[in-house]
Amino acid sequence: MRRAYQVAAVRAAERALMDLLPEGTLMGRAAAGLASVCASLLARQPGHVYGARVVVLAGSGDNGGDALYAGALLARRGAAVTAITAGPKAHAGGTAELRAAGGRTRADLTAAAAGDLIAGAELIIDGLLGIGGRGGLREPFAGLAGAADQARAGARGAGARDRSTVVAVDLPSGIDADTGAVDGPAVNADVTVTFGAIKPGLLIDPGAGHAGAVELIDIGLNPHLAGEPAALAPQADDIGALLPRPGPESDKYRRGVVGVLAGSDRFAGAAVLATGGAVRGGAGLVRVVTATVPAAAVRQVWPEAVLTVHPDGGDKDLIGSVGRVQAWVAGPGMGTDPDAVARLAAVLGTDLPALVDADGLTILSQHPDLLPRRAPTLITPHAGELSRLLGTDPAAVGARRLEHARRAAEQLGVTVLLKGSTTVIASPGHPTALVNPTGTPWLATAGTGDVLSGLAGALLAQGLEPAWAAATAAYLHGLAARLAAAGTRRPGRRKAADEPVPEAPIGAFDVITALPAAIRSVS
């Protein structure tokens, strides 16, 4: 489990630890860890550390000091290190150490000269701002971040290297450490070396998209980190421990019965996909309530599902007549007409766990009286759907995902799985959000949300609490998409150990097909 703590908790832990240690010890530990990661990155390039051109972008705070001290350690290994100091004053100790090690500092460069120096670097260390920074970067920091972006993309022209590697110190400058919000120019890093504890902004987009790979350096903070973490990112072992497994006494009812209220004559595929997610999610029995056309499609693809075809109008006690159900999935492709509203209301009127998605969320935005309810409830909106539920702008939801997921959980009284570039899960009354680390852009295709709904509903029916059903489903869903996109290697073709796996477009049904492999990989 990767635990992320807010800035206030990290600062308090740092103060507590510094009271026990000689002055400068924490900065020394951070700089040593940072220099070690930088050296390992340079060692993968021609020439290794000796003679490598390194540019340090140093602000006036402690992150600038960490970067300068790390630059000094690299200079002592033979790197050609130049620090561009951009704040009102440079960290005195770090500056002196870098100069003593043979490095240079420059504070008088024009924007063009700084850009040329950055463009020629093999490695750029971003120490402009620390974790207390708020808002986008202003000049001259914004210009330096832009030059680093150009160098990272290999976009500078004659004399520039093909591509520079950018390493952020603790957090890419311009990112909100607590939320991941990016309110203006910000550094884009290949690697972020963070100290003592991961910060939520490194796990949650848009900040996570700027962080690259996150390397955590242990500087001794753990015993001093108080309170609950702000976010948790489950890993494979955590998901494996959560997955329900059948035992010798299991039967289809003990393994969980999930009801799926989904599909319409226009959106027949939604019922097929949600049913597939539930079947492959381990439910012992799937009962599908749908219209005539999707019922025929489900019967062809998932003959193990038990079907109830609802009439075109007036279904008295339809939900009660379906049979034994232990959790409901309601919404994918079901429509939003008055009959659909009545069916959703009937599901939410039960005392069973329920997941609401897609058309069900549209109905909830039009009928807010349907929430809250006493039974466990999970909703799975994307930013647009959540914005309708909250009466806010979709762009605002995407920019501040953690904030809006938490707000919706408290306001609606439900667990919220906010889909998108980072899946964020928030529950009412719980300070710790869950963040999924397996998301992939290949999931941005029609029907994958229906698969996720069925999968999470199956886990609800098997007894998982809404937040952990959501986290487990999101993890497996993302992993299955990655496996499906990677596919298999062509016969007879040998692949180098470090060669990236080629990927190809996938559809929602490919995710269903890959779910057993995803589950095996964490079991």
JSON list of N, CA, C and O in Angstrom, two decimals, residues 415-460:
[
{"chain": "A", "resi": 415, "resn": "THR", "atom": "N", "xyz": [-20.41, 6.34, -1.41]},
{"chain": "A", "resi": 415, "resn": "THR", "atom": "CA", "xyz": [-19.02, 6.19, -1.85]},
{"chain": "A", "resi": 415, "resn": "THR", "atom": "C", "xyz": [-18.96, 6.57, -3.33]},
{"chain": "A", "resi": 415, "resn": "THR", "atom": "O", "xyz": [-19.79, 6.14, -4.12]},
{"chain": "A", "resi": 416, "resn": "VAL", "atom": "N", "xyz": [-17.95, 7.36, -3.68]},
{"chain": "A", "resi": 416, "resn": "VAL", "atom": "CA", "xyz": [-17.80, 7.88, -5.04]},
{"chain": "A", "resi": 416, "resn": "VAL", "atom": "C", "xyz": [-16.54, 7.31, -5.67]},
{"chain": "A", "resi": 416, "resn": "VAL", "atom": "O", "xyz": [-15.44, 7.45, -5.12]},
{"chain": "A", "resi": 417, "resn": "LEU", "atom": "N", "xyz": [-16.69, 6.65, -6.80]},
{"chain": "A", "resi": 417, "resn": "LEU", "atom": "CA", "xyz": [-15.55, 6.27, -7.64]},
{"chain": "A", "resi": 417, "resn": "LEU", "atom": "C", "xyz": [-15.57, 7.22, -8.82]},
{"chain": "A", "resi": 417, "resn": "LEU", "atom": "O", "xyz": [-16.42, 7.10, -9.70]},
{"chain": "A", "resi": 418, "resn": "LEU", "atom": "N", "xyz": [-14.66, 8.19, -8.80]},
{"chain": "A", "resi": 418, "resn": "LEU", "atom": "CA", "xyz": [-14.57, 9.17, -9.88]},
{"chain": "A", "resi": 418, "resn": "LEU", "atom": "C", "xyz": [-13.64, 8.64, -10.96]},
{"chain": "A", "resi": 418, "resn": "LEU", "atom": "O", "xyz": [-12.45, 8.52, -10.74]},
{"chain": "A", "resi": 419, "resn": "LYS", "atom": "N", "xyz": [-14.22, 8.30, -12.11]},
{"chain": "A", "resi": 419, "resn": "LYS", "atom": "CA", "xyz": [-13.45, 7.75, -13.21]},
{"chain": "A", "resi": 419, "resn": "LYS", "atom": "C", "xyz": [-12.69, 8.85, -13.93]},
{"chain": "A", "resi": 419, "resn": "LYS", "atom": "O", "xyz": [-13.02, 10.02, -13.83]},
{"chain": "A", "resi": 420, "resn": "GLY", "atom": "N", "xyz": [-11.66, 8.45, -14.69]},
{"chain": "A", "resi": 420, "resn": "GLY", "atom": "CA", "xyz": [-10.90, 9.42, -15.47]},
{"chain": "A", "resi": 420, "resn": "GLY", "atom": "C", "xyz": [-9.43, 9.07, -15.48]},
{"chain": "A", "resi": 420, "resn": "GLY", "atom": "O", "xyz": [-9.04, 7.91, -15.25]},
{"chain": "A", "resi": 421, "resn": "SER", "atom": "N", "xyz": [-8.61, 10.07, -15.76]},
{"chain": "A", "resi": 421, "resn": "SER", "atom": "CA", "xyz": [-7.18, 9.83, -15.87]},
{"chain": "A", "resi": 421, "resn": "SER", "atom": "C", "xyz": [-6.58, 9.27, -14.59]},
{"chain": "A", "resi": 421, "resn": "SER", "atom": "O", "xyz": [-5.62, 8.50, -14.63]},
{"chain": "A", "resi": 422, "resn": "THR", "atom": "N", "xyz": [-7.10, 9.66, -13.46]},
{"chain": "A", "resi": 422, "resn": "THR", "atom": "CA", "xyz": [-6.81, 9.00, -12.18]},
{"chain": "A", "resi": 422, "resn": "THR", "atom": "C", "xyz": [-8.14, 8.64, -11.54]},
{"chain": "A", "resi": 422, "resn": "THR", "atom": "O", "xyz": [-8.99, 9.51, -11.37]},
{"chain": "A", "resi": 423, "resn": "THR", "atom": "N", "xyz": [-8.33, 7.39, -11.19]},
{"chain": "A", "resi": 423, "resn": "THR", "atom": "CA", "xyz": [-9.53, 6.98, -10.49]},
{"chain": "A", "resi": 423, "resn": "THR", "atom": "C", "xyz": [-9.37, 7.28, -9.01]},
{"chain": "A", "resi": 423, "resn": "THR", "atom": "O", "xyz": [-8.44, 6.79, -8.36]},
{"chain": "A", "resi": 424, "resn": "VAL", "atom": "N", "xyz": [-10.28, 8.10, -8.47]},
{"chain": "A", "resi": 424, "resn": "VAL", "atom": "CA", "xyz": [-10.24, 8.51, -7.07]},
{"chain": "A", "resi": 424, "resn": "VAL", "atom": "C", "xyz": [-11.51, 8.01, -6.39]},
{"chain": "A", "resi": 424, "resn": "VAL", "atom": "O", "xyz": [-12.62, 8.16, -6.94]},
{"chain": "A", "resi": 425, "resn": "ILE", "atom": "N", "xyz": [-11.36, 7.42, -5.21]},
{"chain": "A", "resi": 425, "resn": "ILE", "atom": "CA", "xyz": [-12.49, 6.84, -4.48]},
{"chain": "A", "resi": 425, "resn": "ILE", "atom": "C", "xyz": [-12.58, 7.52, -3.12]},
{"chain": "A", "resi": 425, "resn": "ILE", "atom": "O", "xyz": [-11.61, 7.51, -2.35]},
{"chain": "A", "resi": 426, "resn": "ALA", "atom": "N", "xyz": [-13.72, 8.10, -2.83]},
{"chain": "A", "resi": 426, "resn": "ALA", "atom": "CA", "xyz": [-13.93, 8.79, -1.56]},
{"chain": "A", "resi": 426, "resn": "ALA", "atom": "C", "xyz": [-15.21, 8.29, -0.91]},
{"chain": "A", "resi": 426, "resn": "ALA", "atom": "O", "xyz": [-16.20, 8.02, -1.60]},
{"chain": "A", "resi": 427, "resn": "SER", "atom": "N", "xyz": [-15.19, 8.18, 0.42]},
{"chain": "A", "resi": 427, "resn": "SER", "atom": "CA", "xyz": [-16.36, 7.71, 1.18]},
{"chain": "A", "resi": 427, "resn": "SER", "atom": "C", "xyz": [-16.74, 8.74, 2.22]},
{"chain": "A", "resi": 427, "resn": "SER", "atom": "O", "xyz": [-15.86, 9.41, 2.78]},
{"chain": "A", "resi": 428, "resn": "PRO", "atom": "N", "xyz": [-18.02, 8.88, 2.51]},
{"chain": "A", "resi": 428, "resn": "PRO", "atom": "CA", "xyz": [-18.45, 9.86, 3.50]},
{"chain": "A", "resi": 428, "resn": "PRO", "atom": "C", "xyz": [-17.90, 9.53, 4.88]},
{"chain": "A", "resi": 428, "resn": "PRO", "atom": "O", "xyz": [-17.91, 8.38, 5.31]},
{"chain": "A", "resi": 429, "resn": "GLY", "atom": "N", "xyz": [-17.37, 10.56, 5.55]},
{"chain": "A", "resi": 429, "resn": "GLY", "atom": "CA", "xyz": [-16.88, 10.37, 6.90]},
{"chain": "A", "resi": 429, "resn": "GLY", "atom": "C", "xyz": [-15.49, 9.77, 7.00]},
{"chain": "A", "resi": 429, "resn": "GLY", "atom": "O", "xyz": [-14.99, 9.55, 8.10]},
{"chain": "A", "resi": 430, "resn": "HIS", "atom": "N", "xyz": [-14.85, 9.50, 5.86]},
{"chain": "A", "resi": 430, "resn": "HIS", "atom": "CA", "xyz": [-13.51, 8.90, 5.87]},
{"chain": "A", "resi": 430, "resn": "HIS", "atom": "C", "xyz": [-12.51, 9.89, 5.29]},
{"chain": "A", "resi": 430, "resn": "HIS", "atom": "O", "xyz": [-12.66, 10.33, 4.15]},
{"chain": "A", "resi": 431, "resn": "PRO", "atom": "N", "xyz": [-11.44, 10.23, 6.03]},
{"chain": "A", "resi": 431, "resn": "PRO", "atom": "CA", "xyz": [-10.49, 11.22, 5.53]},
{"chain": "A", "resi": 431, "resn": "PRO", "atom": "C", "xyz": [-9.55, 10.68, 4.45]},
{"chain": "A", "resi": 431, "resn": "PRO", "atom": "O", "xyz": [-8.93, 11.47, 3.73]},
{"chain": "A", "resi": 432, "resn": "THR", "atom": "N", "xyz": [-9.44, 9.36, 4.35]},
{"chain": "A", "resi": 432, "resn": "THR", "atom": "CA", "xyz": [-8.48, 8.77, 3.41]},
{"chain": "A", "resi": 432, "resn": "THR", "atom": "C", "xyz": [-9.18, 8.36, 2.12]},
{"chain": "A", "resi": 432, "resn": "THR", "atom": "O", "xyz": [-10.11, 7.55, 2.13]},
{"chain": "A", "resi": 433, "resn": "ALA", "atom": "N", "xyz": [-8.72, 8.91, 1.01]},
{"chain": "A", "resi": 433, "resn": "ALA", "atom": "CA", "xyz": [-9.22, 8.51, -0.31]},
{"chain": "A", "resi": 433, "resn": "ALA", "atom": "C", "xyz": [-8.38, 7.35, -0.82]},
{"chain": "A", "resi": 433, "resn": "ALA", "atom": "O", "xyz": [-7.25, 7.13, -0.39]},
{"chain": "A", "resi": 434, "resn": "LEU", "atom": "N", "xyz": [-8.94, 6.60, -1.76]},
{"chain": "A", "resi": 434, "resn": "LEU", "atom": "CA", "xyz": [-8.22, 5.52, -2.43]},
{"chain": "A", "resi": 434, "resn": "LEU", "atom": "C", "xyz": [-7.95, 5.95, -3.86]},
{"chain": "A", "resi": 434, "resn": "LEU", "atom": "O", "xyz": [-8.80, 6.57, -4.51]},
{"chain": "A", "resi": 435, "resn": "VAL", "atom": "N", "xyz": [-6.77, 5.62, -4.35]},
{"chain": "A", "resi": 435, "resn": "VAL", "atom": "CA", "xyz": [-6.35, 6.03, -5.68]},
{"chain": "A", "resi": 435, "resn": "VAL", "atom": "C", "xyz": [-5.87, 4.80, -6.43]},
{"chain": "A", "resi": 435, "resn": "VAL", "atom": "O", "xyz": [-5.08, 4.01, -5.91]},
{"chain": "A", "resi": 436, "resn": "ASN", "atom": "N", "xyz": [-6.37, 4.62, -7.64]},
{"chain": "A", "resi": 436, "resn": "ASN", "atom": "CA", "xyz": [-5.98, 3.45, -8.43]},
{"chain": "A", "resi": 436, "resn": "ASN", "atom": "C", "xyz": [-4.72, 3.72, -9.24]},
{"chain": "A", "resi": 436, "resn": "ASN", "atom": "O", "xyz": [-4.67, 4.68, -10.01]},
{"chain": "A", "resi": 437, "resn": "PRO", "atom": "N", "xyz": [-3.69, 2.85, -9.13]},
{"chain": "A", "resi": 437, "resn": "PRO", "atom": "CA", "xyz": [-2.45, 3.07, -9.87]},
{"chain": "A", "resi": 437, "resn": "PRO", "atom": "C", "xyz": [-2.38, 2.39, -11.23]},
{"chain": "A", "resi": 437, "resn": "PRO", "atom": "O", "xyz": [-1.38, 2.52, -11.93]},
{"chain": "A", "resi": 438, "resn": "THR", "atom": "N", "xyz": [-3.43, 1.65, -11.66]},
{"chain": "A", "resi": 438, "resn": "THR", "atom": "CA", "xyz": [-3.31, 0.86, -12.88]},
{"chain": "A", "resi": 438, "resn": "THR", "atom": "C", "xyz": [-4.03, 1.45, -14.09]},
{"chain": "A", "resi": 438, "resn": "THR", "atom": "O", "xyz": [-4.14, 0.80, -15.12]},
{"chain": "A", "resi": 439, "resn": "GLY", "atom": "N", "xyz": [-4.54, 2.66, -13.96]},
{"chain": "A", "resi": 439, "resn": "GLY", "atom": "CA", "xyz": [-5.29, 3.24, -15.08]},
{"chain": "A", "resi": 439, "resn": "GLY", "atom": "C", "xyz": [-4.44, 3.36, -16.34]},
{"chain": "A", "resi": 439, "resn": "GLY", "atom": "O", "xyz": [-3.22, 3.46, -16.29]},
{"chain": "A", "resi": 440, "resn": "THR", "atom": "N", "xyz": [-5.11, 3.36, -17.47]},
{"chain": "A", "resi": 440, "resn": "THR", "atom": "CA", "xyz": [-4.43, 3.46, -18.76]},
{"chain": "A", "resi": 440, "resn": "THR", "atom": "C", "xyz": [-5.34, 4.19, -19.75]},
{"chain": "A", "resi": 440, "resn": "THR", "atom": "O", "xyz": [-6.57, 4.01, -19.71]},
{"chain": "A", "resi": 441, "resn": "PRO", "atom": "N", "xyz": [-4.76, 5.01, -20.63]},
{"chain": "A", "resi": 441, "resn": "PRO", "atom": "CA", "xyz": [-5.59, 5.69, -21.62]},
{"chain": "A", "resi": 441, "resn": "PRO", "atom": "C", "xyz": [-6.35, 4.75, -22.55]},
{"chain": "A", "resi": 441, "resn": "PRO", "atom": "O", "xyz": [-7.32, 5.17, -23.19]},
{"chain": "A", "resi": 442, "resn": "TRP", "atom": "N", "xyz": [-5.92, 3.50, -22.63]},
{"chain": "A", "resi": 442, "resn": "TRP", "atom": "CA", "xyz": [-6.64, 2.56, -23.50]},
{"chain": "A", "resi": 442, "resn": "TRP", "atom": "C", "xyz": [-8.07, 2.31, -23.02]},
{"chain": "A", "resi": 442, "resn": "TRP", "atom": "O", "xyz": [-8.90, 1.80, -23.77]},
{"chain": "A", "resi": 443, "resn": "LEU", "atom": "N", "xyz": [-8.37, 2.66, -21.77]},
{"chain": "A", "resi": 443, "resn": "LEU", "atom": "CA", "xyz": [-9.73, 2.49, -21.26]},
{"chain": "A", "resi": 443, "resn": "LEU", "atom": "C", "xyz": [-10.69, 3.57, -21.76]},
{"chain": "A", "resi": 443, "resn": "LEU", "atom": "O", "xyz": [-11.89, 3.48, -21.51]},
{"chain": "A", "resi": 444, "resn": "ALA", "atom": "N", "xyz": [-10.15, 4.56, -22.45]},
{"chain": "A", "resi": 444, "resn": "ALA", "atom": "CA", "xyz": [-11.01, 5.64, -22.96]},
{"chain": "A", "resi": 444, "resn": "ALA", "atom": "C", "xyz": [-11.71, 5.19, -24.22]},
{"chain": "A", "resi": 444, "resn": "ALA", "atom": "O", "xyz": [-11.45, 5.66, -25.33]},
{"chain": "A", "resi": 445, "resn": "THR", "atom": "N", "xyz": [-12.61, 4.24, -24.06]},
{"chain": "A", "resi": 445, "resn": "THR", "atom": "CA", "xyz": [-13.38, 3.73, -25.19]},
{"chain": "A", "resi": 445, "resn": "THR", "atom": "C", "xyz": [-14.74, 3.27, -24.69]},
{"chain": "A", "resi": 445, "resn": "THR", "atom": "O", "xyz": [-14.90, 2.93, -23.51]},
{"chain": "A", "resi": 446, "resn": "ALA", "atom": "N", "xyz": [-15.72, 3.29, -25.57]},
{"chain": "A", "resi": 446, "resn": "ALA", "atom": "CA", "xyz": [-17.11, 3.04, -25.17]},
{"chain": "A", "resi": 446, "resn": "ALA", "atom": "C", "xyz": [-17.27, 1.67, -24.52]},
{"chain": "A", "resi": 446, "resn": "ALA", "atom": "O", "xyz": [-16.73, 0.67, -25.00]},
{"chain": "A", "resi": 447, "resn": "GLY", "atom": "N", "xyz": [-18.03, 1.63, -23.45]},
{"chain": "A", "resi": 447, "resn": "GLY", "atom": "CA", "xyz": [-18.41, 0.37, -22.82]},
{"chain": "A", "resi": 447, "resn": "GLY", "atom": "C", "xyz": [-17.53, -0.09, -21.68]},
{"chain": "A", "resi": 447, "resn": "GLY", "atom": "O", "xyz": [-17.94, -0.96, -20.91]},
{"chain": "A", "resi": 448, "resn": "THR", "atom": "N", "xyz": [-16.32, 0.47, -21.55]},
{"chain": "A", "resi": 448, "resn": "THR", "atom": "CA", "xyz": [-15.46, 0.00, -20.47]},
{"chain": "A", "resi": 448, "resn": "THR", "atom": "C", "xyz": [-16.03, 0.34, -19.09]},
{"chain": "A", "resi": 448, "resn": "THR", "atom": "O", "xyz": [-15.83, -0.40, -18.13]},
{"chain": "A", "resi": 449, "resn": "GLY", "atom": "N", "xyz": [-16.75, 1.47, -19.01]},
{"chain": "A", "resi": 449, "resn": "GLY", "atom": "CA", "xyz": [-17.39, 1.80, -17.75]},
{"chain": "A", "resi": 449, "resn": "GLY", "atom": "C", "xyz": [-18.46, 0.80, -17.35]},
{"chain": "A", "resi": 449, "resn": "GLY", "atom": "O", "xyz": [-18.66, 0.52, -16.16]},
{"chain": "A", "resi": 450, "resn": "ASP", "atom": "N", "xyz": [-19.17, 0.24, -18.34]},
{"chain": "A", "resi": 450, "resn": "ASP", "atom": "CA", "xyz": [-20.17, -0.79, -18.06]},
{"chain": "A", "resi": 450, "resn": "ASP", "atom": "C", "xyz": [-19.51, -2.04, -17.48]},
{"chain": "A", "resi": 450, "resn": "ASP", "atom": "O", "xyz": [-20.04, -2.68, -16.56]},
{"chain": "A", "resi": 451, "resn": "VAL", "atom": "N", "xyz": [-18.35, -2.38, -18.03]},
{"chain": "A", "resi": 451, "resn": "VAL", "atom": "CA", "xyz": [-17.60, -3.53, -17.51]},
{"chain": "A", "resi": 451, "resn": "VAL", "atom": "C", "xyz": [-17.20, -3.29, -16.06]},
{"chain": "A", "resi": 451, "resn": "VAL", "atom": "O", "xyz": [-17.35, -4.16, -15.19]},
{"chain": "A", "resi": 452, "resn": "LEU", "atom": "N", "xyz": [-16.69, -2.08, -15.78]},
{"chain": "A", "resi": 452, "resn": "LEU", "atom": "CA", "xyz": [-16.30, -1.74, -14.41]},
{"chain": "A", "resi": 452, "resn": "LEU", "atom": "C", "xyz": [-17.47, -1.84, -13.46]},
{"chain": "A", "resi": 452, "resn": "LEU", "atom": "O", "xyz": [-17.34, -2.34, -12.33]},
{"chain": "A", "resi": 453, "resn": "SER", "atom": "N", "xyz": [-18.65, -1.38, -13.89]},
{"chain": "A", "resi": 453, "resn": "SER", "atom": "CA", "xyz": [-19.83, -1.45, -13.03]},
{"chain": "A", "resi": 453, "resn": "SER", "atom": "C", "xyz": [-20.17, -2.89, -12.66]},
{"chain": "A", "resi": 453, "resn": "SER", "atom": "O", "xyz": [-20.43, -3.20, -11.49]},
{"chain": "A", "resi": 454, "resn": "GLY", "atom": "N", "xyz": [-20.19, -3.75, -13.66]},
{"chain": "A", "resi": 454, "resn": "GLY", "atom": "CA", "xyz": [-20.50, -5.15, -13.37]},
{"chain": "A", "resi": 454, "resn": "GLY", "atom": "C", "xyz": [-19.46, -5.79, -12.46]},
{"chain": "A", "resi": 454, "resn": "GLY", "atom": "O", "xyz": [-19.81, -6.56, -11.54]},
{"chain": "A", "resi": 455, "resn": "LEU", "atom": "N", "xyz": [-18.19, -5.48, -12.69]},
{"chain": "A", "resi": 455, "resn": "LEU", "atom": "CA", "xyz": [-17.12, -6.04, -11.88]},
{"chain": "A", "resi": 455, "resn": "LEU", "atom": "C", "xyz": [-17.23, -5.57, -10.43]},
{"chain": "A", "resi": 455, "resn": "LEU", "atom": "O", "xyz": [-17.16, -6.38, -9.49]},
{"chain": "A", "resi": 456, "resn": "ALA", "atom": "N", "xyz": [-17.41, -4.27, -10.23]},
{"chain": "A", "resi": 456, "resn": "ALA", "atom": "CA", "xyz": [-17.54, -3.75, -8.87]},
{"chain": "A", "resi": 456, "resn": "ALA", "atom": "C", "xyz": [-18.80, -4.28, -8.19]},
{"chain": "A", "resi": 456, "resn": "ALA", "atom": "O", "xyz": [-18.80, -4.58, -6.98]},
{"chain": "A", "resi": 457, "resn": "GLY", "atom": "N", "xyz": [-19.90, -4.40, -8.95]},
{"chain": "A", "resi": 457, "resn": "GLY", "atom": "CA", "xyz": [-21.12, -4.95, -8.38]},
{"chain": "A", "resi": 457, "resn": "GLY", "atom": "C", "xyz": [-20.96, -6.38, -7.91]},
{"chain": "A", "resi": 457, "resn": "GLY", "atom": "O", "xyz": [-21.49, -6.78, -6.86]},
{"chain": "A", "resi": 458, "resn": "ALA", "atom": "N", "xyz": [-20.20, -7.18, -8.66]},
{"chain": "A", "resi": 458, "resn": "ALA", "atom": "CA", "xyz": [-19.94, -8.56, -8.26]},
{"chain": "A", "resi": 458, "resn": "ALA", "atom": "C", "xyz": [-19.18, -8.60, -6.94]},
{"chain": "A", "resi": 458, "resn": "ALA", "atom": "O", "xyz": [-19.45, -9.44, -6.07]},
{"chain": "A", "resi": 459, "resn": "LEU", "atom": "N", "xyz": [-18.24, -7.68, -6.76]},
{"chain": "A", "resi": 459, "resn": "LEU", "atom": "CA", "xyz": [-17.47, -7.64, -5.52]},
{"chain": "A", "resi": 459, "resn": "LEU", "atom": "C", "xyz": [-18.32, -7.17, -4.36]},
{"chain": "A", "resi": 459, "resn": "LEU", "atom": "O", "xyz": [-18.16, -7.64, -3.22]},
{"chain": "A", "resi": 460, "resn": "LEU", "atom": "N", "xyz": [-19.25, -6.23, -4.61]},
{"chain": "A", "resi": 460, "resn": "LEU", "atom": "CA", "xyz": [-20.21, -5.85, -3.58]},
{"chain": "A", "resi": 460, "resn": "LEU", "atom": "C", "xyz": [-21.04, -7.05, -3.14]},
{"chain": "A", "resi": 460, "resn": "LEU", "atom": "O", "xyz": [-21.27, -7.27, -1.95]}
]
